[in-house]
Coordinates of C-alpha atoms in Angstrom, one line a residue:
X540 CA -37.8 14.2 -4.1
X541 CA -34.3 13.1 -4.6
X542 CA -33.3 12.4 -8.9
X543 CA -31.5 9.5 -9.6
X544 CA -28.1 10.5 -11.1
X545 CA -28.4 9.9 -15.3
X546 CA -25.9 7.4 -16.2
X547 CA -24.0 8.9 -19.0
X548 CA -21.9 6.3 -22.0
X549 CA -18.5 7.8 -22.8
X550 CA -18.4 6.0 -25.5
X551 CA -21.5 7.5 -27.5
X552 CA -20.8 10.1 -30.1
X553 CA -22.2 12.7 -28.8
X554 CA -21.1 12.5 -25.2
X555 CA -17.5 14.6 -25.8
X556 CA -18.5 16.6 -22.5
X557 CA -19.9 13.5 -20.7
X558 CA -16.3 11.3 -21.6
X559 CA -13.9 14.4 -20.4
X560 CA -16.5 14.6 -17.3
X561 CA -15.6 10.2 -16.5
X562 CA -11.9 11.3 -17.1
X563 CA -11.3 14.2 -14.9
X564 CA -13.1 11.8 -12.2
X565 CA -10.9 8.8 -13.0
X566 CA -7.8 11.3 -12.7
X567 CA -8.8 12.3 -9.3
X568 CA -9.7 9.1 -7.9
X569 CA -6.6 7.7 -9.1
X570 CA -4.7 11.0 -6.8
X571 CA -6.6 9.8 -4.0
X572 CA -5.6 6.6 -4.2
X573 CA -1.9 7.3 -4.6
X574 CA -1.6 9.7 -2.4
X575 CA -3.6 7.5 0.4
X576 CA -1.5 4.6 0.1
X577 CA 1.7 6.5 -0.5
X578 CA 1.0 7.9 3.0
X579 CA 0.9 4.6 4.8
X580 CA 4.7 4.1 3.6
X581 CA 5.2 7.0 6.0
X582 CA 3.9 4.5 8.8
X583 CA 6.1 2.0 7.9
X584 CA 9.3 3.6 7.3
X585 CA 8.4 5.6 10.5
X586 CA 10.1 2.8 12.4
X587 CA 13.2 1.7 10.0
X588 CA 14.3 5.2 10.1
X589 CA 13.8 5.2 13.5
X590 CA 15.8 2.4 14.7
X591 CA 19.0 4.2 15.2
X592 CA 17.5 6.6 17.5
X593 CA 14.8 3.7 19.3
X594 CA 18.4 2.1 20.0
X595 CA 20.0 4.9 21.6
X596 CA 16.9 5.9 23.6
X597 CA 16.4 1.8 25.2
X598 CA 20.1 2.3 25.6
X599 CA 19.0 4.8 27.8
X600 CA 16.9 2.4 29.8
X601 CA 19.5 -0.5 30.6
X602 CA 18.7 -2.3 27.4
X603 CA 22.1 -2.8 25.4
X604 CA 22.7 -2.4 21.7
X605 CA 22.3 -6.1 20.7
X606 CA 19.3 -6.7 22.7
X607 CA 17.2 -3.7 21.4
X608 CA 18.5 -4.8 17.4
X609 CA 16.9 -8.3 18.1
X610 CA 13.6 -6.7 20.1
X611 CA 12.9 -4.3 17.1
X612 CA 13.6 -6.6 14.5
X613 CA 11.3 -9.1 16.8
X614 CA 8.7 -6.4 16.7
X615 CA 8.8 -5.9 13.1
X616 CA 8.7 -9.8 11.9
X617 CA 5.5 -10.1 14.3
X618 CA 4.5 -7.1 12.2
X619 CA 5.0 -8.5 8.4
X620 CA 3.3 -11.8 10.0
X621 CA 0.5 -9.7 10.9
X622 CA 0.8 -8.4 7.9
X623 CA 0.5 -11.3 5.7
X624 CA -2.9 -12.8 8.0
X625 CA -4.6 -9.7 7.4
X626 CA -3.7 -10.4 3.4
X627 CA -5.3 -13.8 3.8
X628 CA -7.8 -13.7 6.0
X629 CA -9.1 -9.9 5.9
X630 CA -8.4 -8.6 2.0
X631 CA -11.5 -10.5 0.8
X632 CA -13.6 -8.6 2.7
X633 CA -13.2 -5.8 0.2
X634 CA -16.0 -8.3 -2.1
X635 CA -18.3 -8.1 0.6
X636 CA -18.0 -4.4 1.9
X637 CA -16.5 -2.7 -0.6
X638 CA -13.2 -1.6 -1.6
X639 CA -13.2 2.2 -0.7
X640 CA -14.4 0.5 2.5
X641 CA -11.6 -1.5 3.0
X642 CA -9.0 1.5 2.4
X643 CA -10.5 3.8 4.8
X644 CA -9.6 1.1 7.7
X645 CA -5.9 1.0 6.4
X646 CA -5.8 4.6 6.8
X647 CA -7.5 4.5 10.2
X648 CA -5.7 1.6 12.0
X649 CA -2.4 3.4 10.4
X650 CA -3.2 6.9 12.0
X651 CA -4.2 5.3 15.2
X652 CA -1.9 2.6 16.1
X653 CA 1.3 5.3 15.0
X654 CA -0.3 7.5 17.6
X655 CA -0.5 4.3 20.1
X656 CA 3.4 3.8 19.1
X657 CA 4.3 7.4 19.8
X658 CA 2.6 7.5 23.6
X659 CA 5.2 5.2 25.5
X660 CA 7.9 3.7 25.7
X661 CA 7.6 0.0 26.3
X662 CA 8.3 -2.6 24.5
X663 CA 5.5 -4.7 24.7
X664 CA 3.2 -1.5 23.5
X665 CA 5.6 -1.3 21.0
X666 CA 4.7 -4.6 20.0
X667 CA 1.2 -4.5 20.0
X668 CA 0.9 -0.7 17.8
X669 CA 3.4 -2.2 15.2
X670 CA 0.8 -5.3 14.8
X671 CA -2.4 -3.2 15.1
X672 CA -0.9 -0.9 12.5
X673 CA 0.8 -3.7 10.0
X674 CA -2.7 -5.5 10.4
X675 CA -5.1 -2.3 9.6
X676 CA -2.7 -1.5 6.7
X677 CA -2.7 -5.7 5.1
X678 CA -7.0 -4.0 4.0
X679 CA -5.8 -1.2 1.9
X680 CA -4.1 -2.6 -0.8
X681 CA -6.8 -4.8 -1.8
X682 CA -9.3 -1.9 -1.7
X683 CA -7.4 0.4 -3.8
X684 CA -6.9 -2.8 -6.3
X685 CA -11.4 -3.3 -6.0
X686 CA -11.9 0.5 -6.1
X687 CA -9.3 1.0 -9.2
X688 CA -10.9 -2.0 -11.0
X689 CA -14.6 -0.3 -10.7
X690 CA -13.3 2.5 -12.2
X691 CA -11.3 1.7 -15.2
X692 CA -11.9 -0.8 -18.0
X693 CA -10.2 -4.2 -17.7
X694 CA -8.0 -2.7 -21.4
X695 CA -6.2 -0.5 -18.8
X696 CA -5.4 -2.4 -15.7
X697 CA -1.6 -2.8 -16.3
X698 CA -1.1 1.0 -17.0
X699 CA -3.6 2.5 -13.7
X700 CA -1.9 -0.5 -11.5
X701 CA 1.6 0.0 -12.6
X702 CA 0.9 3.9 -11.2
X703 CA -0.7 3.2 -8.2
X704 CA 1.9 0.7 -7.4
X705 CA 4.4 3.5 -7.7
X706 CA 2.5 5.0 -4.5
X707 CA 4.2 2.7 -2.1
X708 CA 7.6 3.2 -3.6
X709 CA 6.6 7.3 -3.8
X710 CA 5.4 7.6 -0.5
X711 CA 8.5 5.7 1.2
X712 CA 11.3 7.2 -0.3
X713 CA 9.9 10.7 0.2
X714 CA 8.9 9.9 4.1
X715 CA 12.8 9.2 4.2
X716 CA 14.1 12.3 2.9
X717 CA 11.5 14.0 5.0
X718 CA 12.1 12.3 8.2
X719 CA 16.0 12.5 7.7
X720 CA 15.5 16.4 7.7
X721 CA 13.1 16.0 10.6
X722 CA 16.5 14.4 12.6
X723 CA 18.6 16.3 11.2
X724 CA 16.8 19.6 13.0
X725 CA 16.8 17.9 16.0
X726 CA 13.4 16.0 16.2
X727 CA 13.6 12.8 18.1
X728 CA 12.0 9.5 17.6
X729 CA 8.6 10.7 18.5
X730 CA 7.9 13.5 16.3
X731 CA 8.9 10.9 13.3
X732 CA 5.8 9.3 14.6
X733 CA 3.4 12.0 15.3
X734 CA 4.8 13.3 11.7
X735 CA 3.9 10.5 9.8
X736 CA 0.5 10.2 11.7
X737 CA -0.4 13.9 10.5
X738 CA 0.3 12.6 6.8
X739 CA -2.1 9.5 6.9
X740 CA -4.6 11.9 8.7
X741 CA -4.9 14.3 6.3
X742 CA -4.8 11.9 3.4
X743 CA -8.0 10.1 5.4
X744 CA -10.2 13.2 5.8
X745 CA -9.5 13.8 2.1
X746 CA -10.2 10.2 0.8
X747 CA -13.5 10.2 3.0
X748 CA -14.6 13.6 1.5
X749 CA -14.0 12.7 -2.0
X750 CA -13.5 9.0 -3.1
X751 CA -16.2 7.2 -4.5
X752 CA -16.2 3.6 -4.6
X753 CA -17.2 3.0 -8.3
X754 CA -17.7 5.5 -11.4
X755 CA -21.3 3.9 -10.8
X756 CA -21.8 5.3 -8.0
X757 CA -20.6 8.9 -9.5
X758 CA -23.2 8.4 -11.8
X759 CA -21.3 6.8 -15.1
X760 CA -21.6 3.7 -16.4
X761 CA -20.1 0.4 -14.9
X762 CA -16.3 -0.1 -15.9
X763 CA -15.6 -3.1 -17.6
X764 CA -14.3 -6.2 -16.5
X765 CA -11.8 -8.7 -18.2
X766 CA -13.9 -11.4 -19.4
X767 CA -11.3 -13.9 -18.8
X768 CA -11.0 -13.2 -15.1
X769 CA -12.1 -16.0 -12.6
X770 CA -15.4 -14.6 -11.6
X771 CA -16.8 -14.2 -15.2
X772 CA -19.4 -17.0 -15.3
X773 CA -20.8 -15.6 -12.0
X774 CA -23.6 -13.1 -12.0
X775 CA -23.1 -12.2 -8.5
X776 CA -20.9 -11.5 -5.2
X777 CA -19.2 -14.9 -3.8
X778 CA -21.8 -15.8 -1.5
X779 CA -19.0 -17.4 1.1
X780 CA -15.1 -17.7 1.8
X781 CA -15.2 -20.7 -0.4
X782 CA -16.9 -19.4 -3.2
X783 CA -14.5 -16.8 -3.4
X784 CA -11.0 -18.8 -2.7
X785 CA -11.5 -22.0 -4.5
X786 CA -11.1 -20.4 -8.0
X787 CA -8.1 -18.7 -6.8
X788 CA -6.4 -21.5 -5.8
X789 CA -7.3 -23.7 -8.8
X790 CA -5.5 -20.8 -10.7
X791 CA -1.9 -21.7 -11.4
X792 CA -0.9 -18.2 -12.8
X793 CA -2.2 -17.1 -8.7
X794 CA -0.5 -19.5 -7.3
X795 CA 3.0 -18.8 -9.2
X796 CA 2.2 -14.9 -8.4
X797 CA 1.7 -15.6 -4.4
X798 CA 5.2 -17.3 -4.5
X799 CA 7.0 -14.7 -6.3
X800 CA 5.4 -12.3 -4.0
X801 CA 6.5 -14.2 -1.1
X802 CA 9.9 -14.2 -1.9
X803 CA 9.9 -10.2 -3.4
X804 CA 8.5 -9.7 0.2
X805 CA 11.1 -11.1 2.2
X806 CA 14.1 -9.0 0.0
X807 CA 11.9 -5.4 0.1
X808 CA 11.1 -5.7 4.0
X809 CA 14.8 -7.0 5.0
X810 CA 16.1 -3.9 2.7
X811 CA 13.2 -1.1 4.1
X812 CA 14.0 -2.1 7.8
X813 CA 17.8 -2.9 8.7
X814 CA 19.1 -0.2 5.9
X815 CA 19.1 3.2 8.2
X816 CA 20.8 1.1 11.2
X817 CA 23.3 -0.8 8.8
X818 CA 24.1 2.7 7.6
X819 CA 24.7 4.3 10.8
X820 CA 26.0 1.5 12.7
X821 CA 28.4 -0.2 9.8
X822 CA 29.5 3.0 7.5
X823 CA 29.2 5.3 10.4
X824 CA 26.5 7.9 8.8
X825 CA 24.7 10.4 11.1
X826 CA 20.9 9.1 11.9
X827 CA 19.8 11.5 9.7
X828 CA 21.8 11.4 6.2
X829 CA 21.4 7.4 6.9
X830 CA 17.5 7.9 6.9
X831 CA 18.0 10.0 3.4
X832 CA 20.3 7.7 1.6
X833 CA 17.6 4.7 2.7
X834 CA 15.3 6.3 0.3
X835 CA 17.3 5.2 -3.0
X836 CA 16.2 1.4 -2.4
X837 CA 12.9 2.5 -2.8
X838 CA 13.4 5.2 -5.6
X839 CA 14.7 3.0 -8.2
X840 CA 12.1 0.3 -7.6
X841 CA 9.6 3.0 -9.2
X842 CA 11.4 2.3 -12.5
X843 CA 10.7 -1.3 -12.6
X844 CA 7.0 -1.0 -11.7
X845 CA 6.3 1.3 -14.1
X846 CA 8.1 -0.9 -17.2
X847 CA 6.3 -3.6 -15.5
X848 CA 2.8 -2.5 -16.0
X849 CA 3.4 -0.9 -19.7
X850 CA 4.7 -4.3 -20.5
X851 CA 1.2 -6.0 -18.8
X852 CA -0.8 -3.7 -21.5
X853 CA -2.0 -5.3 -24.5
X854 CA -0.4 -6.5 -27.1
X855 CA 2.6 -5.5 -25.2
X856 CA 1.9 -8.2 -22.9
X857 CA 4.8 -10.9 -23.4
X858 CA 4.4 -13.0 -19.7
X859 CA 8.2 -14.1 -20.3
X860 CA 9.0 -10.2 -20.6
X861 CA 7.1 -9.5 -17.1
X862 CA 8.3 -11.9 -15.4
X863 CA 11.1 -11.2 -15.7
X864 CA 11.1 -7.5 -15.6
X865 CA 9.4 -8.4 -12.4
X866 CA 12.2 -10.9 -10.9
X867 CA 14.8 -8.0 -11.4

């Protein structure tokens, strides 16, 4: 007859084994996450550092050089709108199913769609993988933000975030430097994509093996959430959609965060896309040291986040400060 797991208090006085036993868990699950969501940068910059070479290959196929800068630039915009619909309208579902949940199907649509991307060579299959894989991808952040929250006290949100948000910035600027070396031996567009697949494959048979939805579930005790958050008079799960958005959008410090993101969004995805080509095409860099030097836009962003989450820890917490740091 199966035992229910004993849920052990790291904060007793006598559980010194028990508390080193929550840590090394909270260390590993906060690897997993970063390395799974690090890994989906390497299907986004997949394409950006692809550009050059996608140009020269429809170049190939009657397409001139203007045309296929306008189609792939087309095909990534449908791709950040996808993108942002998936943010709205599928990153809630991580409340209802679970974040862990929720950043398995980032991995999945990520893996599959780069796969779809890397079969042909149409444009309209182009169009459709990029969508499918921006979509899948919009799930993951928001599960990695539900999973981290069930697994570390609300005292040390800023600090855990301010890592994991370092994944993204990790994860692209290495794909870069990798993928520049991958052109630089020779590799065409295709292996970028096949390459980059691998990555987010591996990282999913790892993530499914090993991560664990809360420290509950590992047999701790819950984390604990931040009293003053917008849930904290309900007992339960948001029983619908409205339920779960009205608070949000009550919220004035969400609402001044959704535009600042909006506008953050716009600058990152204009720099991640067009830097390779402008590089190549503009300052005459090979394909492959173009893909390379693309990886500094993302490098010193890492700074920023980090400085930006130390700040968000109490009493450090100064919003003026963030903001700011934010903003810059």
């Amino acid at each position: 007859m199966a035992i229910a797991p004993e849920l052990v208090d790291p904060d007793v006085s006598n559980g010194g084994a028990q508390s080193r036993s929550l840590r090394v868990r909270q260390t590993v699950t906060v690897l997993l996450l970063f390395g799974g969501y690090g890994a989906l940068y390497f299907c986004r910059a997949d394409l950006s550092v692809a550009t050059p070479l996608l140009v020269d290959e429809l170049g190939k196929h009657g397409v001139s050089h203007g045309d296929a800068i306008i189609r792939i630039g087309s095909i990534a915009s449908f791709g950040v709108f996808a993108y942002a619909l998936g943010k709205l309208f599928l990153g809630g579902l991580g409340d209802f199913w679970g974040g862990r949940v929720s950043f398995l199907i980032g991995l999945v649509g990520a893996t599959g769609f780069t796969l779809m991307f890397a079969s042909g060579l149409s444009l309209p299959l182009f169009t459709m993988a990029w969508i499918g894989n921006r979509l899948t991808q919009s799930l993951s952040w928001a599960g990695l933000i539900k999973v981290s929250s069930r697994w570390f006290d609300f005292s040390s949100y800023g600090m855990i975030i301010g890592i994991l948000s370092i994944s993204y910035l990790v994860g692209d600027a290495v794909a870069r430097q990798w993928m520049g070396m991958l052109i630089e031996h020779g590799f065409g567009w295709r292996v970028l994509f096949y390459f980059a697949a691998a990555v987010v494959g591996l990282l999913l048979a790892v993530n499914i093996l090993f991560l664990r939805e809360s420290r509950l579930d590992a047999g701790f005790v819950e984390a604990k959430p931040n009293p003053l958050n917008l849930f904290a008079g309900s007992e339960s799960r948001p029983k619908n959609v409205r339920e779960l958005l009205l608070p949000l959008f009550r919220s004035r410090a969400f609402l001044v965060v959704c535009v600042l993101s909006l506008g953050c969004t716009i600058i990152r995805e204009s720099f991640n896309l067009w830097t390779p080509a402008y590089l190549r095409d503009y300052l005459g860099y090979s394909a492959s040291t173009a893909a390379r030097m693309s990886s500094v836009f993302p490098g010193v962003g890492a700074i920023s986040v980090l400085a930006t989450g130390w700040l968000s820890e109490p009493p450090r917490r100064e919003r003026a400060r963030t903001d700011s740091c934010s903003l810059v």
